[in-house]
Structure formats: structure tokens, C-alpha cells
Tab-separated table of C-alpha atoms in Angstrom:
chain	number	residue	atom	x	y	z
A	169	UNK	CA	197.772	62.795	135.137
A	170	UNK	CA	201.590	63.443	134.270
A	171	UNK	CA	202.350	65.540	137.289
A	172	UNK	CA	200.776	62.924	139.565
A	173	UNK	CA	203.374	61.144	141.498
A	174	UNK	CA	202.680	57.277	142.147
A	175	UNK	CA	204.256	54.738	144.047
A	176	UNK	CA	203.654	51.206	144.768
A	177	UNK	CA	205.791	49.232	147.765
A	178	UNK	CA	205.135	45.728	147.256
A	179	UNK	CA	206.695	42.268	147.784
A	180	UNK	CA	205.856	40.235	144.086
A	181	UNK	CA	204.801	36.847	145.728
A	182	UNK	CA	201.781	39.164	147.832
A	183	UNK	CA	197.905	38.165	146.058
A	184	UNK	CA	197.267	42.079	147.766
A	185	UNK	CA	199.871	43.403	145.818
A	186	UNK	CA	199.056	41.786	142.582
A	187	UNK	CA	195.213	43.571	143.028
A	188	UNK	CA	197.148	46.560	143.241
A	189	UNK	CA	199.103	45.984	140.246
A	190	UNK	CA	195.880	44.389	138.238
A	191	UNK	CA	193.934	47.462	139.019
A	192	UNK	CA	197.100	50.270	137.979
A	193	UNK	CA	197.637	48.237	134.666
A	194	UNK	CA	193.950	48.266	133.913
A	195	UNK	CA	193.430	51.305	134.525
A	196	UNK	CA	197.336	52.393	132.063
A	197	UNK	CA	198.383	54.343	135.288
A	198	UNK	CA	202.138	54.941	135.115
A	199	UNK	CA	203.398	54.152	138.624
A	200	UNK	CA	206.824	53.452	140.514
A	201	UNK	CA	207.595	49.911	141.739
A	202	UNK	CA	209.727	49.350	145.053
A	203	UNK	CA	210.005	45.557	146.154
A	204	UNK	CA	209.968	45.454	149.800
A	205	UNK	CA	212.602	43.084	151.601
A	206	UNK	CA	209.834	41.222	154.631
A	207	UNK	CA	212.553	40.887	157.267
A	208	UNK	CA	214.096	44.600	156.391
A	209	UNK	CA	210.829	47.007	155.634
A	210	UNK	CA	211.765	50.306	154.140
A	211	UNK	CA	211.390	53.148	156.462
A	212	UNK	CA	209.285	54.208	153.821
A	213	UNK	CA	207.005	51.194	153.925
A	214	UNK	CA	206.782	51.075	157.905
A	215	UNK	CA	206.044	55.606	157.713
A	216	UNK	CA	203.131	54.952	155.822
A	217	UNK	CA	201.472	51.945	157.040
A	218	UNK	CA	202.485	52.513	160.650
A	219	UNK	CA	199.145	50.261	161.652
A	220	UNK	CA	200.115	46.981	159.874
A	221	UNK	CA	203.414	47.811	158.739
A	222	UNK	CA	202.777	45.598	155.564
A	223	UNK	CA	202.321	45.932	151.395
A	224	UNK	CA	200.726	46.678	149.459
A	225	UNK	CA	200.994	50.383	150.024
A	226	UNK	CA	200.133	53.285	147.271
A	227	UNK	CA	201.536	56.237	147.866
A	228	UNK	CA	200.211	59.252	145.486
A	229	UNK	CA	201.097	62.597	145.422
A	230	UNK	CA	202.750	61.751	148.704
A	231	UNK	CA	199.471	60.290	150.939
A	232	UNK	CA	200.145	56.851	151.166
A	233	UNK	CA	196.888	54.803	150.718
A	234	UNK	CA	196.813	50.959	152.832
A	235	UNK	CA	195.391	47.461	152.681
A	236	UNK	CA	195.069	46.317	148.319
A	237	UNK	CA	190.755	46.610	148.527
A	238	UNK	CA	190.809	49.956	149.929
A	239	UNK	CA	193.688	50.972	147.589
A	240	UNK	CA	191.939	49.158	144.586
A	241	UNK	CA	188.735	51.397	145.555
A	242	UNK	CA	191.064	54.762	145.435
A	243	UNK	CA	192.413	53.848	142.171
A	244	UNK	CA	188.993	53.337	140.984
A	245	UNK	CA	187.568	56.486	142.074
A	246	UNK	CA	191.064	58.792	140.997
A	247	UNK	CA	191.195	57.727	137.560
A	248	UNK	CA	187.929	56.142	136.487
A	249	UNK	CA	189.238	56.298	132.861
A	250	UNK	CA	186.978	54.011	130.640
A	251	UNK	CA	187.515	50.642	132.336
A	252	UNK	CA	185.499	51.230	135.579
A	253	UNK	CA	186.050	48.383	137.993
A	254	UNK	CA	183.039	49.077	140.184
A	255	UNK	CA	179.536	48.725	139.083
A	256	UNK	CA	177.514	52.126	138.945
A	257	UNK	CA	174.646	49.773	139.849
A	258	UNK	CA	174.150	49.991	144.189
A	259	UNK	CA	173.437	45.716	143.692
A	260	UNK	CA	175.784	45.025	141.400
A	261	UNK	CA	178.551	47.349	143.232
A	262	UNK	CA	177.203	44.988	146.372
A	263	UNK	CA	177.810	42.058	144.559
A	264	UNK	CA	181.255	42.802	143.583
A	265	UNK	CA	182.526	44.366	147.100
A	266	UNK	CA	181.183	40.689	148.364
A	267	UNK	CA	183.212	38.596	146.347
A	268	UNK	CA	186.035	40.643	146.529
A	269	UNK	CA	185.281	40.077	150.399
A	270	UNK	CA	185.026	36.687	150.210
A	271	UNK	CA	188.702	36.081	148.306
A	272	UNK	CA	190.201	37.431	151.901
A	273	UNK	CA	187.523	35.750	154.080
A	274	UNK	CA	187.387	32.403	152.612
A	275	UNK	CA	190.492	31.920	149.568
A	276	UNK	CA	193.307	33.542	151.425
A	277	UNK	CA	192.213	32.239	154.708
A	278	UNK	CA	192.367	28.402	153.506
A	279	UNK	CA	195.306	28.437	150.991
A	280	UNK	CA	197.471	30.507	153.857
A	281	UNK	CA	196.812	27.242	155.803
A	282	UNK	CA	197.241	25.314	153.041
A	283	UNK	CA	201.181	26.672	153.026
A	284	UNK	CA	201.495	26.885	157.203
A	285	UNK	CA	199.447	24.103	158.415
A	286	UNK	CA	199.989	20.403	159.315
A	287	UNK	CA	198.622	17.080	160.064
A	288	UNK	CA	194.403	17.442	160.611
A	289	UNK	CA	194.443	21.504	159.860
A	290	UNK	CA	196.249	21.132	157.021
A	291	UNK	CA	193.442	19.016	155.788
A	292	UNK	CA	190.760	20.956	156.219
A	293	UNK	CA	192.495	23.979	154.504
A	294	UNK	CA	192.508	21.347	151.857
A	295	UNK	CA	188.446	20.966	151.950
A	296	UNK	CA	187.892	24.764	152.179
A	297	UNK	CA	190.270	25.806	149.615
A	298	UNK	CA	187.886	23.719	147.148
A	299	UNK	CA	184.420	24.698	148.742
A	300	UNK	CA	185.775	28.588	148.571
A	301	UNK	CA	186.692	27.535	144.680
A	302	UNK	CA	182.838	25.407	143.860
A	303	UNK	CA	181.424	28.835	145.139
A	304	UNK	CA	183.452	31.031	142.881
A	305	UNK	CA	182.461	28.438	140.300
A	306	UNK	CA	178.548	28.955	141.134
A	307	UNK	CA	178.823	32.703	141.502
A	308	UNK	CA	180.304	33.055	138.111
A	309	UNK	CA	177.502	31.125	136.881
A	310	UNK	CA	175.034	33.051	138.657
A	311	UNK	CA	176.175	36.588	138.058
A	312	UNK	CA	177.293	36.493	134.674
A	313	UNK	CA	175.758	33.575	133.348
A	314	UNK	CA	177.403	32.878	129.627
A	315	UNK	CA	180.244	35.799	130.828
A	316	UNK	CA	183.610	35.009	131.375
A	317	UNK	CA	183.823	37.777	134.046
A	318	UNK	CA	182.066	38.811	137.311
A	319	UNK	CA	182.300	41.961	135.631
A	320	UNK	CA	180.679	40.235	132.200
A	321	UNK	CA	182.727	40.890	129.584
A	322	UNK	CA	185.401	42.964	131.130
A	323	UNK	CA	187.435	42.242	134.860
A	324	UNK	CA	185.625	44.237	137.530
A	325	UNK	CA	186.419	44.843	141.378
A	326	UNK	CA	185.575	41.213	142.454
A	327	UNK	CA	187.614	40.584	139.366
A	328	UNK	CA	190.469	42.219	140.247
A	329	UNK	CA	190.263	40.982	144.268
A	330	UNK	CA	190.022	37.366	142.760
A	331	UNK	CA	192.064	36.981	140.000
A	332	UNK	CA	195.346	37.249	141.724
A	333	UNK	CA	195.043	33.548	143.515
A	334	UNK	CA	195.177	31.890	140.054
A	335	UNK	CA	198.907	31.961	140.124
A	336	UNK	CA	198.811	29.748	143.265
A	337	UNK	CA	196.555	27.235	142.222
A	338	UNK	CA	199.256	24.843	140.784
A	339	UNK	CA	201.168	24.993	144.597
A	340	UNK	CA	197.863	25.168	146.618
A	341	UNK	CA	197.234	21.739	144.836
A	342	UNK	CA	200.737	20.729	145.185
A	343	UNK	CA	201.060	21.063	149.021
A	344	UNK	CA	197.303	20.199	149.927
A	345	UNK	CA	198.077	16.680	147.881
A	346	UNK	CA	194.742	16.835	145.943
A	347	UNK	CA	193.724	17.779	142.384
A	348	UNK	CA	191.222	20.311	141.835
A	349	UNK	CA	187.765	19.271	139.965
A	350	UNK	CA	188.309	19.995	136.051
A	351	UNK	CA	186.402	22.260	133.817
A	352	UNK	CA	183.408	19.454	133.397
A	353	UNK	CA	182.419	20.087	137.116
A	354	UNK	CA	183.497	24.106	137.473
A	355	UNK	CA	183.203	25.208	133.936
A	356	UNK	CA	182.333	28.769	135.036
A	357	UNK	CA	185.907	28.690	137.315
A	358	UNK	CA	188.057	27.488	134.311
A	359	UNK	CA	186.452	29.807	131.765
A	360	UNK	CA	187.060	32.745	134.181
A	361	UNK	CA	190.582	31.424	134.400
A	362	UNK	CA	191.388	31.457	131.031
A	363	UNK	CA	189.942	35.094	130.369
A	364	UNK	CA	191.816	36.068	132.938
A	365	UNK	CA	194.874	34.477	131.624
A	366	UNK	CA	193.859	35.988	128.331
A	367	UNK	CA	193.940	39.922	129.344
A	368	UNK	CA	197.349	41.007	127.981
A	369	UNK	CA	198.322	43.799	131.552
A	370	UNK	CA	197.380	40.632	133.835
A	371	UNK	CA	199.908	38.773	131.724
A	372	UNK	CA	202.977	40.732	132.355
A	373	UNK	CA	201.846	41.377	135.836
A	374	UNK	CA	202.002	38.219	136.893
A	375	UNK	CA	204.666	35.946	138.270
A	376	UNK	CA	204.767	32.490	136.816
A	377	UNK	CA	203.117	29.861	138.581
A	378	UNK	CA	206.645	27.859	138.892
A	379	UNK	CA	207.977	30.768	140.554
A	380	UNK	CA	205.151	31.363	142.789
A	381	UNK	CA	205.662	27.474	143.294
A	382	UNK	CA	209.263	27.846	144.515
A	383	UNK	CA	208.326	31.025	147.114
A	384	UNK	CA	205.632	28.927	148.580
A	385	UNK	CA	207.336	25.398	148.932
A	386	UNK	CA	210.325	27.332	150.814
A	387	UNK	CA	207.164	29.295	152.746
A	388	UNK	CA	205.785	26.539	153.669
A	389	UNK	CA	209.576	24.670	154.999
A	390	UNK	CA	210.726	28.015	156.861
A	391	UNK	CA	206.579	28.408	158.187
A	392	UNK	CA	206.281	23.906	159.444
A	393	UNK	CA	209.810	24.134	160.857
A	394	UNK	CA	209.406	27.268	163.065
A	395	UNK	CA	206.120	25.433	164.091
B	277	UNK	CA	161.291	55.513	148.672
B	278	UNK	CA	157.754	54.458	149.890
B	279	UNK	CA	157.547	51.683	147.536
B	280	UNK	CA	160.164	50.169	148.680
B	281	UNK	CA	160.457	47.042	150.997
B	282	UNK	CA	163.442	46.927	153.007
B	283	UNK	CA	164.226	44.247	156.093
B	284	UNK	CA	166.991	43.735	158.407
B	285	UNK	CA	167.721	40.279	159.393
B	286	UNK	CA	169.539	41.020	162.543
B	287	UNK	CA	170.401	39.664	165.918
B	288	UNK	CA	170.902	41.872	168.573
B	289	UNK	CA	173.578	41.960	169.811
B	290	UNK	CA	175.801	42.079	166.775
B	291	UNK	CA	178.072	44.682	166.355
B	292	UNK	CA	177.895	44.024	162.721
B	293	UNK	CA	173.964	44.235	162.827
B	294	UNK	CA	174.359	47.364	164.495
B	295	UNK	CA	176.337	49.409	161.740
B	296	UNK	CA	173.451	48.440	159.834
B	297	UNK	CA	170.648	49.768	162.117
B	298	UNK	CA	172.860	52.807	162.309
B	299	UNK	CA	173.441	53.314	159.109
B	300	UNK	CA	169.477	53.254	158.174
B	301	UNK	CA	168.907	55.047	160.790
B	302	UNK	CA	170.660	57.921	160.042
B	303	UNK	CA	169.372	57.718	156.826
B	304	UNK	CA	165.858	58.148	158.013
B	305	UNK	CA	164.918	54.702	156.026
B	306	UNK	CA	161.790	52.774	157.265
B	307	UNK	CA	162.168	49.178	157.768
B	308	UNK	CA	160.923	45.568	158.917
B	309	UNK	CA	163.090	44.020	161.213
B	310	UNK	CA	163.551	40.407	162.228
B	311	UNK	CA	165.528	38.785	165.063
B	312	UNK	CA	167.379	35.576	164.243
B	313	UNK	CA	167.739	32.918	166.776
B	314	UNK	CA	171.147	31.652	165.735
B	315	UNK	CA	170.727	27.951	166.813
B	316	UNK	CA	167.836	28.179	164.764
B	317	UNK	CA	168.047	30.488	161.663
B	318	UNK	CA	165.302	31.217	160.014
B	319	UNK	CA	165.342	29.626	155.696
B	320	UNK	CA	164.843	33.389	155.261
B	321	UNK	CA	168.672	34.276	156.282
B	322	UNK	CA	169.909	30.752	155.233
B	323	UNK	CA	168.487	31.510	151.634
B	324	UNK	CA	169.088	35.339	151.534
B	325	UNK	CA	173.101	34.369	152.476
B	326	UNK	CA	174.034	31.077	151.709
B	327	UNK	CA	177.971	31.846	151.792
B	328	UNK	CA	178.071	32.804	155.458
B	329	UNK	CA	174.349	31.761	156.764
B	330	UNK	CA	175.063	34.630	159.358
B	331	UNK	CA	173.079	38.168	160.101
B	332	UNK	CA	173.047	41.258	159.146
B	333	UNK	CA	171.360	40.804	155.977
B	334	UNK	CA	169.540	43.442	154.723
B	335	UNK	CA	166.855	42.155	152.305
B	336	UNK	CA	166.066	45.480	149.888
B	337	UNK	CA	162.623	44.492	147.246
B	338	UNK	CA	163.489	41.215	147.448
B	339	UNK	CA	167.603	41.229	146.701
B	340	UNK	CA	169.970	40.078	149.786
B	341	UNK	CA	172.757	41.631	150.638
B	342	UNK	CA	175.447	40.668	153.281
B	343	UNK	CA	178.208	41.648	155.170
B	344	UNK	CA	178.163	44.971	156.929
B	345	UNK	CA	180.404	46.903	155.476
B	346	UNK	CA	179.301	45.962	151.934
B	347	UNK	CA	175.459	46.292	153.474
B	348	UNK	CA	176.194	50.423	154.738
B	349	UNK	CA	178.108	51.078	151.461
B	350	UNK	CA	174.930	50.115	149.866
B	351	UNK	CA	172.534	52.300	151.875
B	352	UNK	CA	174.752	55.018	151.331
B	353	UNK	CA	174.528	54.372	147.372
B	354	UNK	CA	170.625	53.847	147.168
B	355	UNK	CA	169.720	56.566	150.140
B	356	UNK	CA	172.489	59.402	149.830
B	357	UNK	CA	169.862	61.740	151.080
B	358	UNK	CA	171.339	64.570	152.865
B	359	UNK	CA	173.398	62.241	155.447
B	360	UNK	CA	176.195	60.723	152.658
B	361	UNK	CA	178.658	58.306	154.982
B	362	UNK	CA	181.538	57.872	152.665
B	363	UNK	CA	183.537	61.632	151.622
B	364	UNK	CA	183.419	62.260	147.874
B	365	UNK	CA	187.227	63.030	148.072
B	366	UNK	CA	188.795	59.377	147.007
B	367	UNK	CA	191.593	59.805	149.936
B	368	UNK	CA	188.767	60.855	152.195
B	369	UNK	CA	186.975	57.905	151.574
B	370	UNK	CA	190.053	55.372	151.368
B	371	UNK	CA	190.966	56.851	155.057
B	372	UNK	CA	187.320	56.282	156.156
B	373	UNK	CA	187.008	52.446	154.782
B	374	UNK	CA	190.494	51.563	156.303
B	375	UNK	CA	189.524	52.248	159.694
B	376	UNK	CA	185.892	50.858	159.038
B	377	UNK	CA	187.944	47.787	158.046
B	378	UNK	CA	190.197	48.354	161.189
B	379	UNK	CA	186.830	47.640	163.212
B	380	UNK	CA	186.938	44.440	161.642
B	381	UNK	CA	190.437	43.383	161.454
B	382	UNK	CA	191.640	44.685	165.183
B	383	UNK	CA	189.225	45.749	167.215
B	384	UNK	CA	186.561	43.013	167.064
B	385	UNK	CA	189.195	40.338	166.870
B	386	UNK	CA	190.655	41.370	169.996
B	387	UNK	CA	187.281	41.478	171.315
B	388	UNK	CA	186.114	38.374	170.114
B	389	UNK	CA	189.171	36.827	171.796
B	390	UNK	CA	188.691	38.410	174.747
B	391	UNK	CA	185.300	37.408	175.239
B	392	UNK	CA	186.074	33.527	174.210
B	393	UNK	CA	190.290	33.087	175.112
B	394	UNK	CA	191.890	31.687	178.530
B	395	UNK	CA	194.511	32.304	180.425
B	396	UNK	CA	197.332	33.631	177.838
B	397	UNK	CA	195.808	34.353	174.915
B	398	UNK	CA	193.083	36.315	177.137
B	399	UNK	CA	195.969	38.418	178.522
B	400	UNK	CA	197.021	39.410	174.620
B	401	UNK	CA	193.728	40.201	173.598
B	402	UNK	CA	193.483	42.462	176.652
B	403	UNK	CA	196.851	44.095	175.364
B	404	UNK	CA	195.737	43.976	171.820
B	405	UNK	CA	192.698	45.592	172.080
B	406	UNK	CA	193.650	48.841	174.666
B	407	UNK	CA	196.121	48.822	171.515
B	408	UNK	CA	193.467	49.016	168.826
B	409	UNK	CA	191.690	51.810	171.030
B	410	UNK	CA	195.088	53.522	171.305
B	411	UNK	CA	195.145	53.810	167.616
B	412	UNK	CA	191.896	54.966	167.195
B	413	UNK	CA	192.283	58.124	169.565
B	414	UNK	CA	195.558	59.043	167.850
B	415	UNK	CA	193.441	58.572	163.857
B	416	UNK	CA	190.964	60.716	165.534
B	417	UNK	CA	193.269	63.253	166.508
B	418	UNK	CA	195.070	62.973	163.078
B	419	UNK	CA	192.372	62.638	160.904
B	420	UNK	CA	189.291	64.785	162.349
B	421	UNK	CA	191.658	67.900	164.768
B	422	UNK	CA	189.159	69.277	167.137
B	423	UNK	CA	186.095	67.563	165.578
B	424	UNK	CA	183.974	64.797	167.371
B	425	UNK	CA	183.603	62.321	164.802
B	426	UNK	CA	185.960	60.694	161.989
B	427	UNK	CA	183.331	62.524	159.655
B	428	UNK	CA	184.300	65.768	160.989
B	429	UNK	CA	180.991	67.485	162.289
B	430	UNK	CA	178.992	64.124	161.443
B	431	UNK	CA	179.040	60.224	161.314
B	432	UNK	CA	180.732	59.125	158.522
B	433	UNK	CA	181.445	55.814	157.341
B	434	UNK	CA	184.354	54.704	159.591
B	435	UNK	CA	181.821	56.205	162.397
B	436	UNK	CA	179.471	53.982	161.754
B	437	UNK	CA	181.717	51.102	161.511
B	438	UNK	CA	183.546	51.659	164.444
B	439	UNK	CA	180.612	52.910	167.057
B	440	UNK	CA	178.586	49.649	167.848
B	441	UNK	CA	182.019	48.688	169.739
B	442	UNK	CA	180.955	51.109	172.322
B	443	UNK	CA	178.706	49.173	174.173
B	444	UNK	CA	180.876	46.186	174.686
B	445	UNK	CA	183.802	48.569	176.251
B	446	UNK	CA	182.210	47.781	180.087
B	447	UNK	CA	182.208	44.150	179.431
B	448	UNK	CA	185.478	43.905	177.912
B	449	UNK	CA	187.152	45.712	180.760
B	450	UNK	CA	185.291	43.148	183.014
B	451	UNK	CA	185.981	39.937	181.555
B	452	UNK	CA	189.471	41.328	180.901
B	453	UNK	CA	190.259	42.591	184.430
B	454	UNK	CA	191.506	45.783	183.373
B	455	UNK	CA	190.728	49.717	183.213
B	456	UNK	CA	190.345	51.807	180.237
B	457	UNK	CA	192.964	54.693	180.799
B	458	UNK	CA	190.763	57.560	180.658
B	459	UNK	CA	190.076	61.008	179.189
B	460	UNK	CA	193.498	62.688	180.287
B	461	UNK	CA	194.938	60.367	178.184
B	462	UNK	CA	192.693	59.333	174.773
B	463	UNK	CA	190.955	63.064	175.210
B	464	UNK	CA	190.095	62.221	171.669
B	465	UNK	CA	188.251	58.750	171.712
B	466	UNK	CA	186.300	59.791	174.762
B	467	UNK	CA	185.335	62.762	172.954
B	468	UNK	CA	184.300	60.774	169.933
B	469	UNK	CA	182.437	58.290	172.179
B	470	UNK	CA	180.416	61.099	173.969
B	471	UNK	CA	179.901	62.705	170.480
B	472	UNK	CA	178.385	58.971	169.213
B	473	UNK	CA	176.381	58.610	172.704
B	474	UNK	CA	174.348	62.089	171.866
B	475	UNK	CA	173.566	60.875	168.365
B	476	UNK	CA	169.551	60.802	169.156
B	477	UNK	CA	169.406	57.684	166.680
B	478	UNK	CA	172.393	55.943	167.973
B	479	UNK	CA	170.300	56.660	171.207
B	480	UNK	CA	167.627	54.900	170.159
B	481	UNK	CA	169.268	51.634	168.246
B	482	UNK	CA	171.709	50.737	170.717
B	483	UNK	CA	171.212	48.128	173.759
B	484	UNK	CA	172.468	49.366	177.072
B	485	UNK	CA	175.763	48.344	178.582
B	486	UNK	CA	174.131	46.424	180.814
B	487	UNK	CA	172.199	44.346	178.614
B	488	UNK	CA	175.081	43.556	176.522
B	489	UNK	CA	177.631	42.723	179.287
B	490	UNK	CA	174.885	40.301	180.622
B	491	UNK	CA	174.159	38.252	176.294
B	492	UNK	CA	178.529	38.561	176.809
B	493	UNK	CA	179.107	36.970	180.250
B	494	UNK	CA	176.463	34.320	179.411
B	495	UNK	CA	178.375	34.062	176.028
B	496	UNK	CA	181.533	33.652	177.652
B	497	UNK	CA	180.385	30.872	180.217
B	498	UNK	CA	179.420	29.094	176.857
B	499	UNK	CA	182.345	29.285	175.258
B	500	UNK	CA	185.075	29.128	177.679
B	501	UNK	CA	183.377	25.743	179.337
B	502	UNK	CA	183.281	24.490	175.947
B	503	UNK	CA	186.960	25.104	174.828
């Protein structure tokens, strides 16, 4: 593993770059970081992901490797190591490519309106931001009934896909103008929260949710003025 | 395998429900089928996929799963048999879900634009999908040099993804008003496409041109009268 040659071009505030990060600190992959500048791409970054031109990209030994569930697959498959992140199980592995799914479907769908949106839309970002969190809430419960994780007792794929919105929580609730349910009404949400919270690599992985906070508010100025 | 109860929930024209048909049929796996009516879904599909209440769902001894990409991974994890859709090499199989994925993030966007969009927009999705086919020839080329199929000498997984487009390319140069440039210059998508067309069980699952231009004009009236 100590010839291998990683590389990770990411911009911090990206939920797909934080999967990426999530997975390569689970996993105790030794990688290099370069933050990516949005308005100025490297001609690194725009070489290897000449289709979307966007992070998070992983290049290893050279191939780059594109968009954070594919690249969170790869990582799982080169170095399965003794924290697997996708069930062996064909259901279960189902189960977890589905929620990991339905965090770009449904949660990054509504809280990226959340930040751009105004006026009636911005509203009902509001409303599906919640529904897409009540489901998580009910999965959990479902899944891994008495778990903290969708994984049980360790983060797996849908984990790992997931886990990266927590940071924005405290601005999605913020700029929406609403407060989300507490743990009496989604205790299988906050308990999946905190053990989250809890795992020491997501810890220093993740930005704080005041600076995520301050990225989004000026997001959201620079993304209702150019509106 | 002859134990087992398996049943697609399916309507047909779906290009999603199609990568599912394909996928099982490749596999040689027997199956019950049942068409939807989507104005009136049957509890079966709103119970077996209460997230999205939409097809393909395939139901496998009782447990649903959904979305089609998750839904082929699966058959290729329970049925490997001698027809396995996603390479054993981790880059291999990273480069065959991100254009499976591309299906879904370009090419059936700017389809599903196309088919619903006036007057400006429907210009852009015209642009934006010749675009997405653009791409595609050139990954052939890159990815599969002098082979037919993204798989190499077979369908793989990005195959399978990407091939239920076919039958909608008449009626999106129709309702787009434009021409597909031809052989001379995507030598390598109108390879792949003739390699896909002599498939004998792509043969079989897939509805003619005709058909499908007709469900996509009437869909189109639909739409377009009520935006």
C-alpha cells in the first residue's frame, strides 16, 4: 500500500467530497489533499474529470476515479481492509446503495434549494428537506432497529453517503426559517447523529458547522442576487 | 434458482424498467412480470417502494428492491452466472458505474427535457443531449478500442445502463427537429448501437421505435399542453 500514489482534489464545503474523505479515513488510507479554487479549477482537476469538470476526484496510481459514490465504491473494493463499507449480503448491499441514492436524490436536492431558492420554492425545499430527514429517521429504525448505524454497529456505504449533510443541518435550518423535530419524534435520526459525531476520523474530517454556516449564508447571497 | 420467486414491476416504456429486463435477461433468470398503470399503481409497487412509489421494482422472495441501477447491481450479485455485468478490476468497475450513472445524470435528463421543454429550453436539451451522445462515442473509443460494447466483447454494466436509450433516439430527433450526425462521425456509438441491436435478448425485450415514438408524442402532447 506504500508505493500506491493517492490523491484527492476537493473543495472542503462539498458533502461529495466529505464521502470521499469519510471513506479514506475509515478505511487509514494515506492520501494527498489539493483544495480546488471553483472559479479557477486546476488543470489537473478539469484533465481528469473532463465530463463534469467538478470534485471530488481520486486520482490513484495516476487513473483519476469521478463522482464521491462511484469513488467511495473504488475505495471500498481497493483496500477492503477490516472496515468493509458495503454489505457482502446482495439485500443488504441493495439497501445501502439505496440510501446512499437517496442522500443525492432527495437530501442534496432540497437543502441545495434550501441555499438557492426564494419566495414559494424556497418553501417547499423547506418541507422536503424534513420529509427526506422523517425517512432517514424511519429507515434507521427499520434497518438497524436498536443500531446506531445503517451499517449496525459500524458506518457503512449509506453511512458514509449520508453522514456528510450533518454539518449543514444547523444552516439548512437557519435559512429554511424552521426548526427540525427533536430526538422525541426522530430518535433513530439523532442517535445516528451522535454516533456519527462520536467516530474519532469523521471528527477531524469535518468542518465545523459555524464554518459550514458562513460558506452557505454567503452561497446563498452570491446564488439570490445573481437570481 | 428454481425456488426462487422473482417479479418485475415494470411499465413499459421505461428506460429504467428496461435495464432491468435486460439485465435478467441476460442472466437467463425466469420471472413474473407486471405492468403498472401509473395513474393507478397497483398497493403492490406503492408498498414494495414507498420512497419513490415509481417502477422498476424488482420483487425477489418477497424483498423489494428499487431503483435501477441499485436493482442490476443486485442481479449481478445474486445471479453472477457466467454473464457477470460489473469487471472484477475496481477501476474497471468504477469506469463502468460512472457512465451507467452518466445515463442517468445526462442523457435521460436531456431526454426527459426534450420530450417535456418549449421553445428555449427545448433547443438546449437538443444541444445537450447530441452532447451526451458525443461523449459516449469518444468513452467508447477510449474505454473499449475496437470492441462493440463498453464490456469489451460483451454487455457490461454501463451497457446495460446506457442501451434502453436506443429506442427513444428516432423520437428525440423528431420532437427535437434535428439529425443525428451519423456513422462517419460517432463510428463508435453506431457500432455499439448495432452491436446492442444483435443482442438476441435485447431483441426480444425491447419495444420498437415505432411504438415508443408513438407512448412519447402522446406523452409530449400531455405535457407540453399542460405546462
Amino acid at each position: 500500500m506504500s508505493k500506491d500514489s493517492v490523491k484527492l482534489l476537493n473543495f472542503w464545503p462539498s458533502v461529495f467530497g466529505l464521502r470521499v474523505h469519510y471513506a479514506l479515513d475509515l478505511k487509514g488510507v494515506s492520501y494527498d489533499y489539493q483544495e480546488e479554487s471553483l472559479p479557477n479549477k486546476s488543470k489537473e482537476l478539469l484533465e481528469a474529470n473532463p465530463i463534469y469538470t467538478k470534485i471530488p476526484v481520486l486520482i490513484h496510481n495516476g487513473k483519476p476515479i469521478c463522482e464521491s459514490l462511484v469513488i467511495v465504491d473504488y475505495i471500498d473494493s481497493v483496500w477492503p481492509g477490516s472496515h468493509k463499507l458495503l454489505p457482502e449480503d446482495p439485500y443488504e448491499k441493495a439497501v445501502a446503495r439505496f440510501w446512499a441514492d437517496f442522500g443525492d436524490k432527495k437530501l442534496y436536492d432540497a437543502g441545495s434549494r434550501l441555499i438557492r431558492a426564494m419566495g414559494e420554492e424556497h418553501k417547499k425545499a423547506g418541507k422536503d428537506f424534513k420529509w427526506a430527514l422523517m425517512k432517514i429517521d424511519e429507515a434507521l429504525g427499520t434497518i438497524a432497529p436498536g443500531k446506531p448505524f445503517f451499517g449496525g454497529d459500524a458506518m457503512n456505504f449509506a453511512d458514509v453517503a449520508l453522514a456528510p449533510f450533518i454539518c449543514c443541518f444547523k444552516s439548512y435550518q437557519k435559512v429554511g426559517g424552521f426548526v427540525l423535530p427533536g430526538p422525541e419524534e426522530w430518535p433513530n435520526l439523532y442517535k445516528w447523529v451522535d454516533a456519527v459525531n462520536s467516530v474519532d476520523v469523521i471528527k477531524i474530517s469535518t468542518p465545523s458547522d459555524d464554518k459550514v454556516a458562513e460558506f452557505l449564508e454567503r452561497y446563498r447571497k452570491h446564488a439570490t442576487r445573481a437570481a
